[in-house]
Tab-separated table of C-alpha atoms in Angstrom:
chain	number	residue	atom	x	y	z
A	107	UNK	CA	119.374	142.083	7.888
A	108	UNK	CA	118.186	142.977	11.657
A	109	UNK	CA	119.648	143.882	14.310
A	110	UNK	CA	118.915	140.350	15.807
A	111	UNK	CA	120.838	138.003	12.796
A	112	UNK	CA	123.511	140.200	12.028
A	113	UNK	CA	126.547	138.753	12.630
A	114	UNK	CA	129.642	140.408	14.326
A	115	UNK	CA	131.116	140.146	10.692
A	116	UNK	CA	128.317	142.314	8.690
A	117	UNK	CA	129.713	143.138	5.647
A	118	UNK	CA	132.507	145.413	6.185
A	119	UNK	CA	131.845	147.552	2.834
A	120	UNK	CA	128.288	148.270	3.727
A	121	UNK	CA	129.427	149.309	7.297
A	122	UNK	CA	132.078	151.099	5.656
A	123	UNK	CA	129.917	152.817	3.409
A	124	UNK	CA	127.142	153.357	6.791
A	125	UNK	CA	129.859	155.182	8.793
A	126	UNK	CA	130.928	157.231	6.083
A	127	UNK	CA	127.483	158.850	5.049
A	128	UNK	CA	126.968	159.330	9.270
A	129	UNK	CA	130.223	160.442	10.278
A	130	UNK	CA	130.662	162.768	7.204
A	131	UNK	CA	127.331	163.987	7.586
A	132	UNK	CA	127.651	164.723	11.332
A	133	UNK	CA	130.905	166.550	10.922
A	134	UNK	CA	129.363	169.376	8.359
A	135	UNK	CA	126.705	170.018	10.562
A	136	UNK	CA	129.115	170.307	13.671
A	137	UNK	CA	131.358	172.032	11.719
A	138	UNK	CA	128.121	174.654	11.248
A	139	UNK	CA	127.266	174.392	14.839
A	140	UNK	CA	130.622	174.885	16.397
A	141	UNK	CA	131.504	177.519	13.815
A	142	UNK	CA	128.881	179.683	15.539
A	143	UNK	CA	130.105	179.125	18.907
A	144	UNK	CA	133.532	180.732	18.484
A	145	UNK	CA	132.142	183.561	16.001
A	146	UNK	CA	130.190	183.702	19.207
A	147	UNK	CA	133.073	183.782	21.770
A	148	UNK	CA	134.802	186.356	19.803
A	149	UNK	CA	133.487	188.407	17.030
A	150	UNK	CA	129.745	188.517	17.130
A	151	UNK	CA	129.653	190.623	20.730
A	152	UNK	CA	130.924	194.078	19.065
A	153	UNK	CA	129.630	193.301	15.705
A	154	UNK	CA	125.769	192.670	16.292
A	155	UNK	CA	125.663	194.248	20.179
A	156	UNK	CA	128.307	197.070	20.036
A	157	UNK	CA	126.433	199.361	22.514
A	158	UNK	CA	127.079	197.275	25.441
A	159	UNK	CA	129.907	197.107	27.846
A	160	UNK	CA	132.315	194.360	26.775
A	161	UNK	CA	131.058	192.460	29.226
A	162	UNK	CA	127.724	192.545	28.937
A	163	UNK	CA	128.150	192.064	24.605
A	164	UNK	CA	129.744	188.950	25.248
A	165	UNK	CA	126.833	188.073	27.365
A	166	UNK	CA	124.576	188.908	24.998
A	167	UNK	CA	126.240	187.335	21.830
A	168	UNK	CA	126.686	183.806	24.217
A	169	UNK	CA	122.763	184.089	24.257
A	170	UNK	CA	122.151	184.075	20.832
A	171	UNK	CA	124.504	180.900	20.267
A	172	UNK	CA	121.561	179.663	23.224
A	173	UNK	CA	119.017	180.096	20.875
A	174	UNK	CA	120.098	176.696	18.776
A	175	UNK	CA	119.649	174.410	22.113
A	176	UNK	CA	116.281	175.744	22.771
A	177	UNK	CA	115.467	175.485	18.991
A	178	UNK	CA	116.587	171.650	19.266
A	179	UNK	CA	113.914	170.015	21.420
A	180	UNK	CA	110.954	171.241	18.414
A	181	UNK	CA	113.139	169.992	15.645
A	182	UNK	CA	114.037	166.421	17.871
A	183	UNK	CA	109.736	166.267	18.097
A	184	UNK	CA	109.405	166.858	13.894
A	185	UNK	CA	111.904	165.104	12.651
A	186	UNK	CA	111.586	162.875	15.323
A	187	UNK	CA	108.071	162.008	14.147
A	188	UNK	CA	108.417	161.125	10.763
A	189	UNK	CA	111.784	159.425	11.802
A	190	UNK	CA	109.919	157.122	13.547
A	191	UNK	CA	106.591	157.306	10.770
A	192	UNK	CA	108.482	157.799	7.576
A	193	UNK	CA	112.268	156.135	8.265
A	194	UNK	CA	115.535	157.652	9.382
A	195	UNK	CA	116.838	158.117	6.175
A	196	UNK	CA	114.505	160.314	4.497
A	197	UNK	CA	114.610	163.279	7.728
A	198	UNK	CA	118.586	163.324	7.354
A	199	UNK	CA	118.592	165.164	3.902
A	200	UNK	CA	116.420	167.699	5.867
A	201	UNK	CA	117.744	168.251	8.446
A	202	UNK	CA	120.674	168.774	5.844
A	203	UNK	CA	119.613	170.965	4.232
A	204	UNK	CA	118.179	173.580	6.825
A	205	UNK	CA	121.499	173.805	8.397
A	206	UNK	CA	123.550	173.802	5.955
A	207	UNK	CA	121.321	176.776	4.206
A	208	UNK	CA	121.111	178.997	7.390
A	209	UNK	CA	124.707	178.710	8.421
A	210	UNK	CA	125.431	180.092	4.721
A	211	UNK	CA	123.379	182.926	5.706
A	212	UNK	CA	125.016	183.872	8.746
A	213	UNK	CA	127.865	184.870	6.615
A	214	UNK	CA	125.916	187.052	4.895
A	215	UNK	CA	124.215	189.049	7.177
A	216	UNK	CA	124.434	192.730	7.892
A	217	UNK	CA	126.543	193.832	11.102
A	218	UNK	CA	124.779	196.279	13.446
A	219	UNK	CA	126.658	199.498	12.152
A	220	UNK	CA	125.122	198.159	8.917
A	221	UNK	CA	120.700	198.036	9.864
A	222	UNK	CA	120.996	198.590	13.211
A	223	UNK	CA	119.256	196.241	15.825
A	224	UNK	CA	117.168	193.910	13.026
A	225	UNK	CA	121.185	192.576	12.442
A	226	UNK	CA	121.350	190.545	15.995
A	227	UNK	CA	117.541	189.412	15.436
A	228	UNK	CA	118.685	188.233	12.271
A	229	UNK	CA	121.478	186.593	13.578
A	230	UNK	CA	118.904	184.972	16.333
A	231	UNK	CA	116.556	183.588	13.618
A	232	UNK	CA	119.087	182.020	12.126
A	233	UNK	CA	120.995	180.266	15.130
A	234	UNK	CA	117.158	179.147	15.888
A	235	UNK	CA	116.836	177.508	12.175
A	236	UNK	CA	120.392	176.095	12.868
A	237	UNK	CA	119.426	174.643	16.342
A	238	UNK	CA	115.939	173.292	14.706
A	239	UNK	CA	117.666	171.080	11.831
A	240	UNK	CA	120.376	170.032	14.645
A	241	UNK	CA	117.639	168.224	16.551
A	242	UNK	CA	116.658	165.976	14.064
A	243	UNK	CA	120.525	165.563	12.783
A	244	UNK	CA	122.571	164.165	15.216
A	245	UNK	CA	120.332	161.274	16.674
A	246	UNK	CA	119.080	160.192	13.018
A	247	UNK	CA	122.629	160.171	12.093
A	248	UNK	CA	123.648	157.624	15.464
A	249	UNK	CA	120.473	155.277	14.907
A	250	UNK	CA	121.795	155.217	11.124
A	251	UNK	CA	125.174	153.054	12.932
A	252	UNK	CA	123.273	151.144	15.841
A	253	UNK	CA	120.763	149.860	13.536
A	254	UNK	CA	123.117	148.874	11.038
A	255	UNK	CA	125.773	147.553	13.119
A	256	UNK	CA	125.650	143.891	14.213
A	257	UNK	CA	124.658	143.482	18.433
A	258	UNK	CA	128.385	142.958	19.410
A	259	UNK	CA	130.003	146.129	17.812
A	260	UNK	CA	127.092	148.259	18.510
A	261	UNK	CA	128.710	150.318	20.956
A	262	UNK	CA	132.219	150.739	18.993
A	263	UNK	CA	129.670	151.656	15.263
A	264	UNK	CA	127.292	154.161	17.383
A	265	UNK	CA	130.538	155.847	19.100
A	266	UNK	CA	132.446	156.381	15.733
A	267	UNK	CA	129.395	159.189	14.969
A	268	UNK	CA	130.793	161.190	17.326
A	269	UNK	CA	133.831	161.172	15.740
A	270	UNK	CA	132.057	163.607	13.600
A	271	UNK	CA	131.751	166.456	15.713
A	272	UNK	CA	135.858	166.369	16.322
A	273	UNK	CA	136.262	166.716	12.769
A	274	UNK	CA	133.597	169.349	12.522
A	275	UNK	CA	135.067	171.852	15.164
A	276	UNK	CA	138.792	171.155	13.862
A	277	UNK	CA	137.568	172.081	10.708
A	278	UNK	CA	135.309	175.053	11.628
A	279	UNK	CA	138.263	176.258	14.589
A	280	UNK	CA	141.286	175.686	12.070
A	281	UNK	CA	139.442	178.291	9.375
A	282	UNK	CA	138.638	180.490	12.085
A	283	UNK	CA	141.797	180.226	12.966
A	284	UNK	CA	143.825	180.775	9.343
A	285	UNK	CA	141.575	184.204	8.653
A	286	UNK	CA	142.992	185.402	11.957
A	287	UNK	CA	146.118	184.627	11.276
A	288	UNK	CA	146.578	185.813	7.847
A	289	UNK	CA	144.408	189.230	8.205
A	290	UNK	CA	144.901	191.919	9.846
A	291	UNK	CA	142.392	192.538	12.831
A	292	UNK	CA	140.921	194.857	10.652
A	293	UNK	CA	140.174	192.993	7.486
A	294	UNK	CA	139.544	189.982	10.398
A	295	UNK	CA	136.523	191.938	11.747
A	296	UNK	CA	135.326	193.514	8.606
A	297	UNK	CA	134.981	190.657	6.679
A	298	UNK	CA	136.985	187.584	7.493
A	299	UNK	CA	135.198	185.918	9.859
A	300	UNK	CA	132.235	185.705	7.132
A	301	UNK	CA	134.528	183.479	4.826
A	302	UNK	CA	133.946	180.428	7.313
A	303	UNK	CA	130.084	180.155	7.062
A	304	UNK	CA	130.066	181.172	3.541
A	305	UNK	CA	131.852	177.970	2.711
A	306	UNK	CA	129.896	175.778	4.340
A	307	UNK	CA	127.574	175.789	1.188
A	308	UNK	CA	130.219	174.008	-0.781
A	309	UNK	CA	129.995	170.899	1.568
A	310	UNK	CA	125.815	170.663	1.238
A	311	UNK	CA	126.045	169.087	-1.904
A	312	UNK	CA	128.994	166.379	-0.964
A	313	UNK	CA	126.873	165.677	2.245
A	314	UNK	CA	124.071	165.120	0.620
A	315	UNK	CA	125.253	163.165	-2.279
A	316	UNK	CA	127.139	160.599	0.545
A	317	UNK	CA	123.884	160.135	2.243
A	318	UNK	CA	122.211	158.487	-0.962
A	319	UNK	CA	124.397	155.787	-0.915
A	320	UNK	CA	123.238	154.420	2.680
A	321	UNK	CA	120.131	152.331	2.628
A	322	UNK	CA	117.006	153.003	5.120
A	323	UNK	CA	118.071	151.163	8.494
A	324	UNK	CA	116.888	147.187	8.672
A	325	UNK	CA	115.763	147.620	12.704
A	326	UNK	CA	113.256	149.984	11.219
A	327	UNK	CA	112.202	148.316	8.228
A	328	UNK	CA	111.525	145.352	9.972
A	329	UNK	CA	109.796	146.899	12.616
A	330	UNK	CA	107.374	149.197	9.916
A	331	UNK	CA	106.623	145.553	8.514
A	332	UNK	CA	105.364	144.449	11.768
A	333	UNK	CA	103.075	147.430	12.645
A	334	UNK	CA	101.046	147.658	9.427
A	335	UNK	CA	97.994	146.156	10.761
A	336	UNK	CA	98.520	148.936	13.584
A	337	UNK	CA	97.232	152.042	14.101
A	338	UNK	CA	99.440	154.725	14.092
A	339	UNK	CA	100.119	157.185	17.145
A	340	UNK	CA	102.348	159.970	17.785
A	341	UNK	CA	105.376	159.377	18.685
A	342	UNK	CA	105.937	161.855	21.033
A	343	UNK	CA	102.931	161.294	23.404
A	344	UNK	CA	103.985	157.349	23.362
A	345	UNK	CA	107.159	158.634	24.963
A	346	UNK	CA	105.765	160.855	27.471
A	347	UNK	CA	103.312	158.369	28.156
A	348	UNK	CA	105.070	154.860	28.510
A	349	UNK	CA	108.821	155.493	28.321
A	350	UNK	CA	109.304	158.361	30.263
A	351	UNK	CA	112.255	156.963	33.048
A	352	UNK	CA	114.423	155.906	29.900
A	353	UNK	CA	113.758	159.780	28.820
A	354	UNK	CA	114.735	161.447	32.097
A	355	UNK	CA	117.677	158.810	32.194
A	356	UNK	CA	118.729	159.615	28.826
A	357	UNK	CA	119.140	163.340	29.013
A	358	UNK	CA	120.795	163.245	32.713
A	359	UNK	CA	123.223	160.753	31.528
A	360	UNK	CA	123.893	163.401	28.280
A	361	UNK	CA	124.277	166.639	30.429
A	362	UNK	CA	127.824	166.705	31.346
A	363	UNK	CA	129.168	166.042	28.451
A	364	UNK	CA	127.319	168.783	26.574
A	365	UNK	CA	128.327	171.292	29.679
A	366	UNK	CA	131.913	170.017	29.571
A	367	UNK	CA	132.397	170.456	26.232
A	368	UNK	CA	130.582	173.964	25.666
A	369	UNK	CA	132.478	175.016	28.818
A	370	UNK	CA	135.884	173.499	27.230
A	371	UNK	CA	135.361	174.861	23.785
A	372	UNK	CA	133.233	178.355	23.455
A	373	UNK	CA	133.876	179.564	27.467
A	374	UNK	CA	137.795	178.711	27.509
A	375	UNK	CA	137.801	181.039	24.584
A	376	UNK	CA	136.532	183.833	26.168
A	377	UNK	CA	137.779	183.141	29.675
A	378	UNK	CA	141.359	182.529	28.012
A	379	UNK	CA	141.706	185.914	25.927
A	380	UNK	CA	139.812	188.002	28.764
A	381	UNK	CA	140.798	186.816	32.000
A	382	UNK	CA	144.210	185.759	31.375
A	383	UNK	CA	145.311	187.820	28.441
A	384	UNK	CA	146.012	185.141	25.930
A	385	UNK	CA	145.810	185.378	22.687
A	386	UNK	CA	142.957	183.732	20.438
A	387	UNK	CA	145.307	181.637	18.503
A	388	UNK	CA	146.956	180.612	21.484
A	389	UNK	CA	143.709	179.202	22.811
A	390	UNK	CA	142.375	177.996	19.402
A	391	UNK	CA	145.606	175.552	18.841
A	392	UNK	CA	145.310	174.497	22.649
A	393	UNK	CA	141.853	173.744	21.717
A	394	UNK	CA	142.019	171.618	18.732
A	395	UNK	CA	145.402	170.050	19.422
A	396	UNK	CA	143.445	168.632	22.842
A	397	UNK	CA	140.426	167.760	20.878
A	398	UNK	CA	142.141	165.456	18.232
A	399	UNK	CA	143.096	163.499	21.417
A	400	UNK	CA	139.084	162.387	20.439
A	401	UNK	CA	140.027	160.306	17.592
A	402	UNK	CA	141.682	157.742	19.443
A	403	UNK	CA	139.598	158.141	22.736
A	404	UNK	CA	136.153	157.657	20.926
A	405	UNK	CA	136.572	154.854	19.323
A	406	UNK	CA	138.457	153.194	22.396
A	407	UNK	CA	135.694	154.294	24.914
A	408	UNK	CA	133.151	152.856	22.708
A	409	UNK	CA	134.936	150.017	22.013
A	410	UNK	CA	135.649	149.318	25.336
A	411	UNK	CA	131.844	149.704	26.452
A	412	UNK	CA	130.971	146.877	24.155
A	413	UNK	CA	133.446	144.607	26.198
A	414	UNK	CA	132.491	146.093	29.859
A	415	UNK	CA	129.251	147.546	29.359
A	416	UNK	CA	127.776	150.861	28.787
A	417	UNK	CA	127.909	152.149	32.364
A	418	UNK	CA	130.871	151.006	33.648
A	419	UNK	CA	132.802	153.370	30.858
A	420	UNK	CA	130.569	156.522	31.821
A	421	UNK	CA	130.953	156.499	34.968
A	422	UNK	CA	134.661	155.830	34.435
A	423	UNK	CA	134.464	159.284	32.242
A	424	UNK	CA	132.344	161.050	34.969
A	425	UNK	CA	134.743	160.195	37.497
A	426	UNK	CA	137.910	161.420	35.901
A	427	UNK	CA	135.832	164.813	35.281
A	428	UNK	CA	134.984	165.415	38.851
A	429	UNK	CA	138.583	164.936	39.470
A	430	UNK	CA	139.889	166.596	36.933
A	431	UNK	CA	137.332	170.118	37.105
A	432	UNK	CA	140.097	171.834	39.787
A	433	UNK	CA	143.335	170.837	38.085
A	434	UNK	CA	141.996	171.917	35.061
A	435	UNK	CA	141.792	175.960	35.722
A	436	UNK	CA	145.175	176.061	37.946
A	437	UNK	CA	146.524	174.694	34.761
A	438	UNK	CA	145.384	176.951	32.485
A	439	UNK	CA	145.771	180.015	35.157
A	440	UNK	CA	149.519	179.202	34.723
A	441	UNK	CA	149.394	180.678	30.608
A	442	UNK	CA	152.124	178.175	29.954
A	443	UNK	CA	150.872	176.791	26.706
A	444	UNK	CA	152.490	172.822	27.825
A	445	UNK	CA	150.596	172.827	31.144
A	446	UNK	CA	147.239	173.974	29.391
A	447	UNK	CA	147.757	171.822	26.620
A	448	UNK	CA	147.971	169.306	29.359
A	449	UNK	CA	144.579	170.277	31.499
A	450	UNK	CA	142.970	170.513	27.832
A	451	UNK	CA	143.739	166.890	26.893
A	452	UNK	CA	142.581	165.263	30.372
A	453	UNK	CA	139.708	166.920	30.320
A	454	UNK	CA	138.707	165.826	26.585
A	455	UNK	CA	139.892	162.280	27.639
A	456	UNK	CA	137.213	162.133	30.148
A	457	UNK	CA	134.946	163.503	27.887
A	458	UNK	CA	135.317	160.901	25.573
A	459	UNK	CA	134.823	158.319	27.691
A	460	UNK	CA	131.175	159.696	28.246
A	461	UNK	CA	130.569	160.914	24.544
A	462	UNK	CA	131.567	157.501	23.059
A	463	UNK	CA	129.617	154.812	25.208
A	464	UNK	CA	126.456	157.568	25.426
A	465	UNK	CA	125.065	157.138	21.274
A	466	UNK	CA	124.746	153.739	22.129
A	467	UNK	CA	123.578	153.576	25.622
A	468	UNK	CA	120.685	156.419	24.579
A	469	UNK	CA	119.737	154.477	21.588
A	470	UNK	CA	119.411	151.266	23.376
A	471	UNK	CA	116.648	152.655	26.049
A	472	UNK	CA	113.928	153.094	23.538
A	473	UNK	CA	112.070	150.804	21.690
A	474	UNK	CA	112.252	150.859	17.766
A	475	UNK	CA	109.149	152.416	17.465
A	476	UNK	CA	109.898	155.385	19.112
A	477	UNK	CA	113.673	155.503	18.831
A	478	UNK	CA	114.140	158.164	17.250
A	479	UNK	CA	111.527	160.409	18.846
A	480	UNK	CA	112.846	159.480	22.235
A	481	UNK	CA	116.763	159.872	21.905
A	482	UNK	CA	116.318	162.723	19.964
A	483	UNK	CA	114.290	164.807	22.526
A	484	UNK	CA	116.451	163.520	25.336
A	485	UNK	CA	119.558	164.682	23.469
A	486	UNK	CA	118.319	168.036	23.279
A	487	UNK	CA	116.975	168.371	25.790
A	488	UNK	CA	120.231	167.743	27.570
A	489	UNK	CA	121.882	170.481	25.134
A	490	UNK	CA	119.517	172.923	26.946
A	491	UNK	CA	120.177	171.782	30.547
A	492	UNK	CA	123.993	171.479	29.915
A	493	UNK	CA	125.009	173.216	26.933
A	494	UNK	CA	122.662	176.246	26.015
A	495	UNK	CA	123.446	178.269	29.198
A	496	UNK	CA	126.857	176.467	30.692
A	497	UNK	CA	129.056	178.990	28.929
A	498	UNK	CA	126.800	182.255	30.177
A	499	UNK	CA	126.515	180.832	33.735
A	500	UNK	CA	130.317	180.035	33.404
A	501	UNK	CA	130.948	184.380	32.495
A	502	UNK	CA	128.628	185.306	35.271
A	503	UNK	CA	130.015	183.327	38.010
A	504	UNK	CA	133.568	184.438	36.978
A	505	UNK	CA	132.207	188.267	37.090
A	506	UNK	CA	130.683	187.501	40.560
A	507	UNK	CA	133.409	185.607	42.400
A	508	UNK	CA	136.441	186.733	40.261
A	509	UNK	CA	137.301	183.138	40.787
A	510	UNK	CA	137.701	179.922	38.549
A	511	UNK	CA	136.986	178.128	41.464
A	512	UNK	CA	133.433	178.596	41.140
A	513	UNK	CA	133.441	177.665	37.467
A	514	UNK	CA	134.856	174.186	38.877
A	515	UNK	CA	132.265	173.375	41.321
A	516	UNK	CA	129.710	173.810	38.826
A	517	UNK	CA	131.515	171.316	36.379
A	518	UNK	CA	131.562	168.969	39.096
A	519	UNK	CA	127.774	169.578	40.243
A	520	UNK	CA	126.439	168.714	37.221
A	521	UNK	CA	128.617	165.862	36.449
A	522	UNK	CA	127.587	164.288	39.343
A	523	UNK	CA	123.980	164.604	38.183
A	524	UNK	CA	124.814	162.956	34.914
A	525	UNK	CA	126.483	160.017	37.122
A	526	UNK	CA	123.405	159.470	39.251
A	527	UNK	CA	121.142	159.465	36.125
A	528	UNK	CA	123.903	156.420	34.862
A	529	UNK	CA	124.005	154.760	38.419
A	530	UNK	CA	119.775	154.879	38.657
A	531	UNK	CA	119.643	152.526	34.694
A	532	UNK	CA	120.366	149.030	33.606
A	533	UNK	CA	122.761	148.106	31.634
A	534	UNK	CA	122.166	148.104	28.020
A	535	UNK	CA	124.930	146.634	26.235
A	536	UNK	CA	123.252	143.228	25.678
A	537	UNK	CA	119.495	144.272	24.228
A	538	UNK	CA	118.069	142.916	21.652
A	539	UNK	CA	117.361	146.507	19.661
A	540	UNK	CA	113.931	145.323	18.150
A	541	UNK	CA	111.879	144.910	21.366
A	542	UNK	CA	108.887	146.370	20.750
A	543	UNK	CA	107.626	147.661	24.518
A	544	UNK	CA	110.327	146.372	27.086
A	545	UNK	CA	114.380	145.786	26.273
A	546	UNK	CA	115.077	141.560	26.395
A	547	UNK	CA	118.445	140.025	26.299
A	548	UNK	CA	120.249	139.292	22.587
A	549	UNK	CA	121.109	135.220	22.162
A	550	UNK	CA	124.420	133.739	21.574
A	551	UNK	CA	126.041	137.161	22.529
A	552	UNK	CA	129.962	136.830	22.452
């Protein structure tokens, strides 16, 4: 079955059975990835840097949760490779595996009362192995679901993969936020916050074992069939070389809704229990409460992009962002747990409305034969321009201006760039997904 016969009606079990392995999949490794970013936000600065000021540990431990996005981009080229040689399949049990392995670690490791500074370049190497696995992960994991799904509901299949990462961080926030509840700050700090990573290694084997029962994508199948009399090239260098617009396109369009949602769930910690004196639990249930507003919001965005189109629904998303990026500090200045629970859910509306429509819209810019390589690089490479440093740019301009304010105009600056990289493409929602060199218009499209 390819992309081009499939019927709107594809068999519903093998769908079924197609979102299942992806979106279960995607949520462990989230669950890893966001995990990190709150240990991040508040435990990691006086465990692994405890001779710096408060500020400047927090600082310090933000950077290391950097190190995955800059990690990303190498493990989107590897995995992106044989993705693209070998099928998508196959690099998903890696990918796996390595993050799954080195988030176990992290709960392991020695503080820095414990060995002294080798504990935070521990703690790097292992965000760096986490970050590596990541690249690979997430855009294997949507190409699974838009080269399954048939043309019509490709935008509603590729969105539900991101329902994924909602599960993972209500997961990986909702242990966090159960140790701190039921230890003392003490026993919290000691050893509690370890229990979270070290349990990730029970999911490996479930994730892995739902993955088997997905079969190797029919868009790439068909397309390996066709380029056996071919000589092989890199994957990479056919990107930079002849589809290099779609990649600058495809990572602008993707770097507001990495900044928005670093900024909404790793910064709002810190800026939340520092700045306004909350406590973390207080944050952490604003934070997940607003973020199950996702479950409904995904799938309707990408729904709702297969009807419209792709850019109409991101730019929709973009503009309620640039709107929203004031409201949504006075809000949460106010420390009346209604009103931020109110600026919280806005915000993740609008980010929905980018992260749903976006798997597909990526996907749909590259040819088969280096679809993988392509959205996988311009995914992470977005998580470096919007993610990686949003949340340390975030604490520094609130040092220097003393002022949410500023936080707000950067949320709007680089929406807007996101917006222009939407308004500068074509609209995608209607190609056929096995062109070979340029994108040409599905048949009989409903």
């Amino acid at each position: 079955m390819s992309s081009t016969t499939a019927s709107p009606s594809a068999p519903s079990k093998h769908m079924r059975r197609v979102v299942g392995a992806s979106v279960f999949g995607t949520a462990l490794e989230t669950y890893d990835l966001y995990l990190y970013g709150t240990a991040a936000a508040l435990v990691f600065g006086p465990l692994f840097f405890p001779d710096s000021d408060p500020t400047a540990a927090t600082l310090l431990s933000l950077s290391t949760f950097a190190v995955s996005f800059v990690a990303r981009p190498l493990g989107a080229i590897v995995f992106g490779h044989f993705g693209d040689r070998l099928g998508r399949k196959q690099m998903l049990y890696f990918t796996y595996l390595i993050m799954g392995i080195s988030t176990f670690l992290i709960g392991l490791l020695p503080t820095f009362d414990t060995i002294g500074v080798l504990a935070p370049i521990l703690l790097v190497a292992m965000r760096f192995s986490q970050g590596f696995g990541f690249g690979g992960e997430y855009s294997g994991a949507v190409l699974m679901l838009t080269e399954h799904a048939p043309p019509a509901k490709r935008g509603f299949y590729a969105g539900l993969n991101n329902l994924g990462p909602v599960a993972g961080f209500v997961a990986s926030s909702g242990l966090f936020l159960l140790m701190n509840t039921v230890l003392t700050e003490q026993a919290f700090m000691a050893w509690g916050w370890r229990v979270p990573f070290l349990v990730s290694i029970l999911l490996v084997g479930a994730g892995l074992y739902v993955r088997t029962k997905v079969t190797e994508s029919p868009v790439f199948k068909e397309q390996q069939a066709k380029a056996v009399t071919t000589k092989p090239g890199l994957p990479i260098a056919a990107v930079l070389r002849h589809h290099w617009k779609p990649l600058l396109i495809a990572t602008g369009a993707n770097i507001s809704q990495f900044a928005v949602f670093y900024l909404f769930s790793v910064y709002t910690l810190t800026y939340g229990v520092d700045e306004l004196g909350l406590t973390r639990s207080t944050v952490l249930w604003a934070v997940i409460i607003a973020i199950l507003t996702n479950i409904i919001a995904i799938p309707y965005a990408s729904a709702l992009s297969d009807r419209i189109g792709r850019r109409k629904v991101l730019l929709t998303g973009f503009a309620i962002t640039v709107v929203w990026a004031f409201p949504f500090f006075a809000l949460f200045n106010t420390k009346n747990f209604g009103l931020i629970l109110v600026a919280f859910i806005v915000l993740m509306i609008s980010y929905s409305f980018v992260y749903g429509p976006v798997a597909s819209f990526m996907s749909e810019l590259f040819p088969t034969s280096v679809r993988f390589t392509g959205s996988a690089v311009a995914y992470n490479l977005a998580g470096i321009l919007g993610a990686a440093f949003a949340p340390i740019i975030a604490t520094l301009l609130m040092a220097t201006y003393q002022s949410s304010s500023a936080i707000s105009i950067f949320m709007i600056g680089i929406t807007l760039i996101s917006a222009v990289a939407v308004l500068l493409s074509r609209e995608t929602r209607d190609l056929d997904l096995n062109h070979t060199d340029e994108p040409r218009a599905t048949k009989g499209r409903p």
